[in-house]
Amino acid sequence: MTDIIKLGLIGCGSHGCGNLLPAINTAQNAHIAACVDIDESKVKRTVADLGIENYYLDYNEMLREIPIDAVVIALPHAEILAAAMASINAGKHLFIDKPMALNAADGQTIVDAAKDKQVKVMVGYCQRYAAGRMLMKQLLAKGVVGDIDLVIAGKGSGPLGGWLVAPSEQGGGQLLFLGVHITDQILWLLNDYPLSVTGEIQWHEKGYDETSSYIMRFPDDIVASVSLSMNTAGGLDFIEIFGSAGRIRADWPSNIVQVRTNAVEEYRHPATIMVSGDNSMMYGAQMRAFVEAVRTKSDMPIPGEDGVKVLRIIDAVFESNRLKRPVNFMKNTKNR
């Protein structure tokens, strides 16, 4: 494989073209060889604006005709699986924007197929690269909260539209759109996996989950409580962690971190830290990490297995709401 990684983008919507393409362009060793979208006017405009040589309306044609090393998928949730499997069968490494699939079974299908074809998958949980959340993880490693006891998190937006308000089995709703993000953040920050999930969902009359809350119970009696809504004017995105020595909270996209602790002298008095960094830096760091992993044949920083773990929890929220009881996992899967 050459030092320049040739990429194909499948999906020229607002996220693919507005966030991921500019982020890819920050990677010195990346070259966007082709774009795909079923909307011809949109994909023509994309390649013209960015000087990309090739465009297609069908990703199967791109996979047959263009010599690329990897594929970036930014599609509506219900369309991800087919595009991922076609790319894997063509022998291409994959960046799949979250949630990677509609459910854990489909996510596992992608992971298993990638292993069979000896290609690698990265899932686009970009908030692991958000400046405030990265600082939060660093301070947790320093022991600012001591033994963790409680996590409270919330994420929301104003009313959604388009395919995001399709019925949940077609990929709509807050759980697959935003719930996966906040769930991944909690697993990453705690470096652990829950033993059980209890969820409650408020459904919109059109069949998508509008407001949800769920509790994850972890080993060592740690409890994480998450609330989601698509009726929060101005947006909502916070994680707050409490422990035996203090507490820490990180908000996004403001990247404001608040911390108070008895364990680290620097933060013995309440401190508010405004961390520099914006969305473009977050997406850029994410895509550079993907390109570098492909170029050096290294492990993906957010592998497909991590995406499946998140989807198992989202599946459990739906199941718990249906059964009106907690869903227990057979065993802790931290190292699976």
Coordinates of N, CA and C in Angstrom, one line a residue, residues 103-318:
N103 N -28.8 -2.1 14.5 CA -28.8 -2.9 15.7 C -27.5 -3.7 15.9
A104 N -27.4 -4.3 17.0 CA -26.1 -5.0 17.3 C -25.9 -6.2 16.4
A105 N -26.9 -6.9 16.0 CA -26.8 -8.1 15.1 C -26.2 -7.6 13.7
D106 N -26.7 -6.5 13.2 CA -26.2 -6.0 11.9 C -24.8 -5.5 12.1
G107 N -24.5 -4.9 13.2 CA -23.1 -4.4 13.5 C -22.2 -5.6 13.6
Q108 N -22.6 -6.7 14.2 CA -21.7 -7.8 14.3 C -21.5 -8.5 12.9
T109 N -22.5 -8.4 12.1 CA -22.4 -8.9 10.7 C -21.2 -8.2 10.0
I110 N -21.2 -6.9 10.2 CA -20.1 -6.1 9.6 C -18.8 -6.4 10.1
V111 N -18.7 -6.6 11.4 CA -17.4 -6.9 12.1 C -16.9 -8.3 11.6
D112 N -17.8 -9.2 11.6 CA -17.4 -10.6 11.2 C -17.0 -10.6 9.8
A113 N -17.7 -9.9 8.9 CA -17.3 -9.9 7.5 C -15.9 -9.3 7.3
A114 N -15.7 -8.2 8.0 CA -14.4 -7.5 7.9 C -13.3 -8.4 8.3
K115 N -13.5 -9.2 9.4 CA -12.4 -10.1 9.8 C -12.2 -11.2 8.7
D116 N -13.2 -11.7 8.1 CA -13.1 -12.7 7.1 C -12.3 -12.2 5.9
K117 N -12.5 -10.9 5.6 CA -11.9 -10.3 4.4 C -10.5 -9.6 4.8
Q118 N -10.2 -9.6 6.1 CA -9.0 -9.0 6.6 C -8.9 -7.5 6.3
V119 N -10.0 -6.9 6.5 CA -10.0 -5.4 6.4 C -10.5 -4.9 7.8
K120 N -10.2 -3.6 8.0 CA -10.5 -3.0 9.3 C -11.6 -2.0 9.3
V121 N -12.3 -1.9 10.4 CA -13.5 -1.0 10.5 C -13.3 0.0 11.6
M122 N -13.5 1.3 11.4 CA -13.5 2.3 12.4 C -14.9 2.9 12.5
V123 N -15.4 3.1 13.7 CA -16.8 3.7 13.8 C -16.6 5.2 14.2
G124 N -17.4 6.1 13.6 CA -17.3 7.5 13.8 C -17.9 8.1 15.0
Y125 N -17.3 7.8 16.2 CA -17.7 8.4 17.4 C -16.8 9.6 17.7
C126 N -17.1 10.7 17.0 CA -16.2 11.8 16.9 C -16.0 12.5 18.3
Q127 N -16.9 12.4 19.2 CA -16.8 13.1 20.4 C -15.7 12.6 21.3
R128 N -15.2 11.4 21.0 CA -13.9 11.0 21.7 C -12.8 11.9 21.4
Y129 N -12.9 12.7 20.4 CA -11.9 13.7 20.0 C -12.3 15.1 20.4
A130 N -13.4 15.3 21.1 CA -13.8 16.6 21.5 C -12.9 17.0 22.6
A131 N -12.4 18.3 22.6 CA -11.4 18.7 23.5 C -11.8 18.6 25.0
G132 N -13.0 19.0 25.3 CA -13.5 18.9 26.7 C -13.6 17.5 27.2
R133 N -14.0 16.6 26.4 CA -14.2 15.2 26.8 C -12.8 14.5 26.9
M134 N -11.9 14.9 26.1 CA -10.5 14.4 26.2 C -9.9 14.8 27.5
L135 N -10.1 16.1 27.9 CA -9.6 16.6 29.1 C -10.2 15.8 30.3
M136 N -11.5 15.6 30.2 CA -12.3 14.9 31.2 C -11.7 13.5 31.4
K137 N -11.4 12.8 30.4 CA -10.8 11.5 30.5 C -9.4 11.6 31.1
Q138 N -8.6 12.6 30.8 CA -7.3 12.7 31.4 C -7.4 13.0 32.9
L139 N -8.3 13.8 33.3 CA -8.5 14.1 34.7 C -9.0 13.0 35.5
L140 N -9.9 12.2 34.9 CA -10.4 10.9 35.5 C -9.2 10.0 35.8
A141 N -8.3 9.9 34.8 CA -7.1 9.1 35.0 C -6.2 9.5 36.1
K142 N -6.2 10.8 36.4 CA -5.5 11.4 37.5 C -6.1 11.2 38.9
G143 N -7.4 10.7 38.8 CA -8.1 10.4 40.0 C -8.8 11.5 40.7
V144 N -9.3 12.5 39.8 CA -9.9 13.7 40.4 C -11.2 13.4 41.1
V145 N -11.9 12.3 40.7 CA -13.2 12.0 41.4 C -13.0 10.8 42.4
G146 N -11.9 10.2 42.4 CA -11.7 9.0 43.3 C -12.4 7.8 42.7
D147 N -13.0 7.0 43.6 CA -13.8 5.9 43.2 C -15.2 6.4 42.6
I148 N -15.4 6.1 41.4 CA -16.7 6.6 40.7 C -17.9 5.9 41.3
D149 N -18.9 6.7 41.5 CA -20.2 6.2 42.1 C -21.3 6.4 41.1
L150 N -21.4 7.6 40.5 CA -22.6 8.0 39.7 C -22.2 8.8 38.5
V151 N -22.9 8.5 37.4 CA -22.7 9.3 36.2 C -24.1 9.8 35.8
I152 N -24.2 11.0 35.5 CA -25.5 11.6 35.0 C -25.2 12.3 33.6
A153 N -25.9 12.0 32.6 CA -25.6 12.5 31.3 C -26.9 12.8 30.6
G154 N -26.9 13.8 29.7 CA -28.0 14.2 28.9 C -27.6 14.7 27.5
K155 N -28.4 14.4 26.5 CA -28.1 14.8 25.2 C -29.4 15.0 24.4
G156 N -29.5 16.1 23.7 CA -30.8 16.4 23.0 C -30.6 17.5 22.0
S157 N -31.7 17.7 21.3 CA -31.7 18.6 20.2 C -33.1 19.2 20.1
G158 N -33.3 20.1 19.1 CA -34.6 20.5 18.8 C -35.3 19.5 17.9
P159 N -36.5 19.7 17.5 CA -37.2 18.7 16.7 C -36.4 18.3 15.4
L160 N -36.3 17.0 15.1 CA -35.6 16.6 14.0 C -36.5 16.5 12.8
G161 N -36.0 16.2 11.6 CA -36.8 16.0 10.4 C -36.2 15.0 9.5
G162 N -36.8 14.8 8.3 CA -36.3 13.9 7.3 C -36.3 12.5 7.8
W163 N -35.3 11.7 7.4 CA -35.2 10.3 7.7 C -35.0 10.1 9.2
L164 N -34.6 11.1 9.9 CA -34.3 11.0 11.4 C -35.7 10.9 12.2
V165 N -36.8 11.2 11.5 CA -38.1 11.0 12.2 C -38.8 9.8 11.5
A166 N -38.1 9.0 10.8 CA -38.7 7.7 10.3 C -39.0 6.8 11.5
P167 N -39.8 5.8 11.4 CA -40.0 4.8 12.5 C -38.6 4.3 12.9
S168 N -38.5 3.9 14.2 CA -37.2 3.5 14.8 C -36.6 2.3 14.0
E169 N -37.4 1.4 13.6 CA -36.9 0.2 12.9 C -36.3 0.6 11.5
Q170 N -36.6 1.8 11.1 CA -36.0 2.3 9.8 C -34.8 3.3 10.1
G171 N -34.4 3.4 11.4 CA -33.3 4.2 11.7 C -33.5 5.6 12.3
G172 N -34.8 5.9 12.5 CA -35.1 7.2 13.0 C -35.1 7.2 14.6
G173 N -35.3 8.4 15.1 CA -35.3 8.5 16.6 C -34.0 8.9 17.2
Q174 N -34.1 9.4 18.5 CA -33.0 9.9 19.2 C -32.0 8.9 19.7
L175 N -32.5 7.7 20.0 CA -31.5 6.7 20.5 C -30.4 6.3 19.5
L176 N -30.8 6.1 18.2 CA -29.8 5.8 17.2 C -29.0 7.0 16.7
F177 N -29.7 8.2 16.9 CA -29.0 9.4 16.4 C -28.1 10.0 17.4
L178 N -28.5 10.2 18.7 CA -27.7 10.8 19.7 C -27.4 9.9 20.9
G179 N -28.3 9.0 21.2 CA -28.1 8.1 22.3 C -26.9 7.3 22.1
V180 N -26.5 6.9 20.9 CA -25.3 6.1 20.7 C -24.1 6.9 21.1
H181 N -24.1 8.2 20.8 CA -23.0 9.1 21.1 C -22.7 9.1 22.6
I182 N -23.7 9.4 23.4 CA -23.5 9.6 24.8 C -23.2 8.3 25.5
T183 N -23.8 7.2 24.9 CA -23.5 5.9 25.4 C -22.0 5.5 25.2
D184 N -21.5 5.7 24.0 CA -20.1 5.5 23.7 C -19.2 6.3 24.6
Q185 N -19.6 7.6 24.8 CA -18.8 8.4 25.7 C -18.7 7.8 27.1
I186 N -19.8 7.3 27.6 CA -19.7 6.8 29.0 C -18.9 5.5 29.1
L187 N -19.0 4.6 28.1 CA -18.2 3.4 28.1 C -16.7 3.7 28.0
W188 N -16.4 4.7 27.1 CA -15.0 5.1 26.9 C -14.5 5.8 28.2
L189 N -15.2 6.6 28.8 CA -14.8 7.3 30.0 C -14.6 6.4 31.2
L190 N -15.5 5.4 31.4 CA -15.4 4.5 32.5 C -14.5 3.3 32.2
N191 N -14.3 3.1 30.9 CA -13.5 1.9 30.5 C -14.1 0.6 31.1
D192 N -15.4 0.5 31.0 CA -16.1 -0.7 31.5 C -17.4 -0.9 30.7
Y193 N -18.1 -1.9 31.1 CA -19.4 -2.3 30.4 C -20.4 -2.6 31.4
P194 N -21.7 -2.2 31.2 CA -22.7 -2.4 32.2 C -23.1 -3.9 32.3
L195 N -23.7 -4.2 33.5 CA -24.2 -5.5 33.8 C -25.7 -5.6 33.4
S196 N -26.4 -4.4 33.5 CA -27.8 -4.4 33.1 C -28.2 -3.0 32.6
V197 N -29.3 -3.0 31.9 CA -29.8 -1.7 31.3 C -31.4 -1.7 31.6
T198 N -31.8 -0.6 32.1 CA -33.3 -0.4 32.3 C -33.7 0.9 31.5
G199 N -34.6 0.8 30.6 CA -35.0 1.9 29.8 C -36.5 2.2 29.7
E200 N -36.8 3.5 29.4 CA -38.2 3.9 29.2 C -38.2 4.9 28.1
I201 N -39.1 4.7 27.1 CA -39.2 5.5 25.9 C -40.5 6.1 25.8
Q202 N -40.5 7.4 25.4 CA -41.7 8.1 25.0 C -41.8 8.1 23.5
W203 N -42.8 7.6 22.9 CA -42.9 7.4 21.4 C -43.7 8.6 20.8
H204 N -43.2 9.0 19.7 CA -44.0 10.0 18.9 C -45.0 9.2 18.1
E205 N -46.1 9.8 17.8 CA -47.2 9.1 17.1 C -46.8 8.5 15.7
K206 N -45.7 9.0 15.2 CA -45.2 8.5 13.9 C -44.3 7.3 14.0
G207 N -44.0 6.9 15.3 CA -43.3 5.6 15.5 C -41.8 5.7 15.8
Y208 N -41.4 6.9 16.1 CA -40.0 7.1 16.4 C -39.9 7.4 17.9
D209 N -38.7 7.1 18.5 CA -38.5 7.4 19.9 C -38.2 8.9 20.0
E210 N -38.9 9.6 20.8 CA -38.8 11.1 20.9 C -38.1 11.5 22.2
T211 N -38.4 10.9 23.3 CA -37.7 11.1 24.5 C -37.4 9.8 25.2
S212 N -36.2 9.6 25.7 CA -35.9 8.4 26.4 C -35.0 8.6 27.6
S213 N -35.1 7.7 28.5 CA -34.2 7.7 29.7 C -33.8 6.2 30.0
Y214 N -32.6 6.0 30.4 CA -32.1 4.7 30.7 C -31.0 4.7 31.8
I215 N -31.0 3.6 32.5 CA -30.0 3.5 33.6 C -29.1 2.3 33.2
M216 N -27.8 2.5 33.3 CA -26.9 1.4 33.1 C -26.2 1.1 34.5
R217 N -26.2 -0.1 34.9 CA -25.6 -0.5 36.2 C -24.3 -1.3 35.8
F218 N -23.2 -0.7 36.4 CA -21.9 -1.2 36.1 C -21.4 -2.0 37.3
P219 N -20.3 -2.8 37.1 CA -19.6 -3.4 38.2 C -19.2 -2.3 39.2
D220 N -18.9 -2.7 40.5 CA -18.5 -1.8 41.6 C -19.6 -0.9 41.9
D221 N -20.9 -1.3 41.6 CA -22.1 -0.5 42.0 C -22.1 0.9 41.4
I222 N -21.5 1.1 40.2 CA -21.5 2.4 39.5 C -22.9 2.4 38.7
V223 N -23.5 3.5 38.8 CA -24.8 3.7 38.1 C -24.7 4.9 37.2
A224 N -25.1 4.7 35.9 CA -25.1 5.8 34.9 C -26.5 6.0 34.5
S225 N -27.0 7.3 34.6 CA -28.3 7.7 34.2 C -28.3 8.6 33.0
V226 N -29.0 8.3 31.9 CA -28.9 9.0 30.7 C -30.3 9.5 30.3
S227 N -30.5 10.7 29.8 CA -31.7 11.2 29.3 C -31.5 11.8 27.9
L228 N -32.5 11.6 27.0 CA -32.4 12.0 25.7 C -33.7 12.7 25.3
S229 N -33.6 13.7 24.4 CA -34.8 14.3 24.0 C -34.6 15.1 22.7
M230 N -35.6 15.1 21.8 CA -35.6 16.0 20.6 C -36.5 17.2 20.8
N231 N -36.7 17.6 22.0 CA -37.5 18.8 22.3 C -36.8 19.7 23.2
T232 N -35.4 19.8 23.1 CA -34.6 20.7 23.9 C -34.1 21.9 23.1
A233 N -34.8 23.0 23.2 CA -34.4 24.2 22.5 C -32.9 24.6 22.8
G234 N -32.1 24.8 21.8 CA -30.7 25.2 22.1 C -29.8 24.0 22.3
G235 N -30.3 22.8 22.3 CA -29.4 21.6 22.4 C -29.0 21.3 23.8
L236 N -28.5 20.1 24.0 CA -28.1 19.6 25.3 C -27.1 18.5 25.1
D237 N -26.0 18.6 25.9 CA -25.0 17.6 25.8 C -24.0 17.7 27.0
F238 N -24.2 16.9 28.0 CA -23.3 17.0 29.2 C -23.1 15.6 29.7
I239 N -22.0 15.5 30.4 CA -21.7 14.3 31.2 C -21.1 14.8 32.5
E240 N -21.7 14.3 33.6 CA -21.2 14.6 35.0 C -20.9 13.4 35.7
I241 N -19.7 13.3 36.3 CA -19.3 12.1 37.0 C -18.9 12.4 38.5
F242 N -19.5 11.7 39.4 CA -19.3 11.9 40.8 C -18.6 10.7 41.5
G243 N -17.8 11.0 42.4 CA -17.0 9.9 43.1 C -16.7 10.3 44.5
S244 N -15.9 9.4 45.1 CA -15.5 9.6 46.5 C -14.7 10.8 46.8
A245 N -14.0 11.3 45.8 CA -13.1 12.5 46.0 C -13.5 13.7 45.4
G246 N -14.6 13.7 44.5 CA -14.9 14.9 43.8 C -15.9 14.7 42.7
R247 N -16.0 15.7 41.8 CA -16.9 15.5 40.7 C -16.3 16.3 39.5
I248 N -16.7 15.9 38.3 CA -16.3 16.6 37.1 C -17.4 16.6 36.1
R249 N -17.5 17.7 35.3 CA -18.6 17.8 34.3 C -18.0 18.4 33.1
A250 N -18.4 17.8 31.9 CA -17.9 18.4 30.6 C -19.1 18.6 29.7
D251 N -19.3 19.8 29.2 CA -20.3 20.1 28.3 C -19.8 20.2 26.9
W252 N -20.6 19.9 25.9 CA -20.3 20.0 24.5 C -21.4 20.7 23.8
P253 N -21.2 21.6 22.8 CA -19.9 21.9 22.1 C -19.1 23.0 22.8
S254 N -19.5 23.5 23.9 CA -18.8 24.6 24.5 C -17.4 24.2 25.0
N255 N -17.2 22.9 25.2 CA -15.9 22.3 25.8 C -15.6 23.0 27.1
I256 N -16.6 23.3 27.9 CA -16.4 23.8 29.3 C -16.3 22.6 30.2
V257 N -15.3 22.5 31.0 CA -15.1 21.4 32.0 C -15.1 22.1 33.4
Q258 N -15.9 21.5 34.3 CA -16.0 22.0 35.7 C -15.5 20.8 36.6
V259 N -14.7 21.1 37.5 CA -14.1 20.1 38.3 C -13.9 20.6 39.8
R260 N -14.2 19.7 40.7 CA -13.8 20.0 42.1 C -13.4 18.7 42.7
T261 N -12.3 18.7 43.5 CA -11.8 17.4 44.0 C -11.0 17.6 45.3
N262 N -11.0 16.7 46.1 CA -10.1 16.6 47.3 C -8.8 15.9 47.1
A263 N -8.7 15.3 45.9 CA -7.6 14.4 45.6 C -6.4 15.1 44.8
V264 N -6.7 16.2 44.1 CA -5.7 16.8 43.3 C -5.7 18.3 43.7
E265 N -4.5 18.8 44.3 CA -4.5 20.1 44.9 C -4.9 21.2 43.9
E266 N -4.5 21.0 42.6 CA -4.8 22.1 41.6 C -6.3 22.4 41.5
Y267 N -7.1 21.4 41.8 CA -8.6 21.5 41.6 C -9.3 21.4 42.9
R268 N -8.6 21.7 44.1 CA -9.3 21.6 45.4 C -10.4 22.6 45.5
H269 N -10.2 23.8 44.9 CA -11.3 24.7 44.8 C -12.0 24.6 43.5
P270 N -13.3 24.8 43.4 CA -14.0 24.6 42.1 C -13.3 25.4 41.0
A271 N -13.1 24.7 39.9 CA -12.5 25.3 38.7 C -13.4 25.1 37.5
T272 N -13.4 26.1 36.7 CA -14.1 26.0 35.4 C -13.0 26.2 34.3
I273 N -12.9 25.3 33.4 CA -11.9 25.3 32.4 C -12.5 25.4 31.0
M274 N -12.2 26.4 30.3 CA -12.7 26.5 28.9 C -11.6 26.0 27.9
V275 N -11.8 24.8 27.4 CA -10.9 24.2 26.6 C -11.0 24.6 25.1
S276 N -9.9 25.0 24.5 CA -10.0 25.4 23.1 C -10.2 24.2 22.2
G277 N -11.0 24.4 21.1 CA -11.2 23.4 20.2 C -12.7 23.5 19.7
D278 N -12.8 23.2 18.4 CA -14.2 23.3 17.8 C -14.5 22.0 17.0
N279 N -15.6 22.0 16.4 CA -16.0 20.8 15.7 C -15.1 20.4 14.6
S280 N -14.5 21.4 13.9 CA -13.6 21.0 12.8 C -12.4 20.3 13.3
M281 N -11.9 20.8 14.5 CA -10.7 20.1 15.0 C -11.1 18.7 15.5
M282 N -12.2 18.5 16.0 CA -12.7 17.2 16.5 C -12.8 16.2 15.3
Y283 N -13.5 16.6 14.2 CA -13.6 15.8 13.0 C -12.3 15.6 12.3
G284 N -11.4 16.6 12.3 CA -10.1 16.4 11.7 C -9.3 15.4 12.4
A285 N -9.2 15.5 13.7 CA -8.5 14.5 14.5 C -9.0 13.1 14.3
Q286 N -10.3 12.9 14.2 CA -10.9 11.6 13.9 C -10.5 11.1 12.6
M287 N -10.6 11.8 11.5 CA -10.3 11.3 10.2 C -8.8 11.1 10.0
R288 N -7.9 12.0 10.6 CA -6.5 11.7 10.5 C -6.1 10.4 11.2
A289 N -6.8 10.1 12.3 CA -6.5 8.9 13.0 C -6.9 7.7 12.2
F290 N -8.0 7.8 11.5 CA -8.4 6.7 10.6 C -7.4 6.5 9.4
V291 N -7.1 7.6 8.8 CA -6.1 7.5 7.7 C -4.8 6.9 8.1
E292 N -4.3 7.4 9.3 CA -3.0 6.9 9.8 C -3.1 5.4 10.1
A293 N -4.2 4.9 10.6 CA -4.3 3.5 10.9 C -4.3 2.7 9.7
V294 N -5.0 3.2 8.6 CA -4.9 2.4 7.3 C -3.5 2.5 6.8
R295 N -2.9 3.6 6.8 CA -1.6 3.8 6.2 C -0.5 2.9 6.9
T296 N -0.6 2.8 8.2 CA 0.4 2.1 9.0 C 0.0 0.6 9.3
K297 N -1.2 0.3 8.8 CA -1.8 -1.1 9.1 C -1.9 -1.3 10.6
S298 N -2.3 -0.3 11.3 CA -2.4 -0.4 12.8 C -3.9 -0.7 13.2
D299 N -4.1 -1.0 14.4 CA -5.4 -1.2 14.9 C -6.2 0.1 14.8
M300 N -7.5 0.0 14.5 CA -8.3 1.2 14.5 C -8.6 1.8 15.9
P301 N -8.5 3.1 16.1 CA -8.7 3.7 17.4 C -10.1 3.5 18.0
I302 N -11.1 3.4 17.1 CA -12.5 3.1 17.6 C -12.9 1.9 16.7
P303 N -12.6 0.7 17.0 CA -12.9 -0.4 16.2 C -14.4 -0.8 16.1
G304 N -14.7 -1.6 15.1 CA -16.1 -2.0 14.9 C -16.7 -2.6 16.2
E305 N -15.9 -3.4 16.9 CA -16.3 -4.0 18.1 C -16.9 -3.0 19.1
D306 N -16.3 -1.8 19.2 CA -16.8 -0.8 20.1 C -18.2 -0.4 19.6
G307 N -18.4 -0.3 18.3 CA -19.7 0.1 17.8 C -20.8 -0.9 18.2
V308 N -20.4 -2.2 18.1 CA -21.4 -3.3 18.5 C -21.7 -3.2 19.9
K309 N -20.8 -2.9 20.8 CA -21.0 -2.8 22.2 C -22.1 -1.7 22.5
V310 N -21.9 -0.6 21.8 CA -22.9 0.5 22.0 C -24.3 0.1 21.5
L311 N -24.3 -0.6 20.4 CA -25.6 -1.0 19.9 C -26.3 -2.1 20.7
R312 N -25.5 -2.9 21.4 CA -26.1 -3.9 22.3 C -26.9 -3.1 23.5
I313 N -26.3 -2.0 23.9 CA -27.0 -1.2 24.9 C -28.3 -0.6 24.4
I314 N -28.2 0.0 23.2 CA -29.4 0.6 22.6 C -30.5 -0.4 22.4
D315 N -30.1 -1.6 21.9 CA -31.0 -2.7 21.7 C -31.7 -3.0 23.1
A316 N -30.9 -3.0 24.1 CA -31.4 -3.3 25.5 C -32.4 -2.2 26.0
V317 N -32.2 -1.0 25.6 CA -33.1 0.1 26.0 C -34.5 -0.2 25.4
F318 N -34.5 -0.5 24.1 CA -35.7 -0.8 23.4 C -36.4 -2.0 24.0

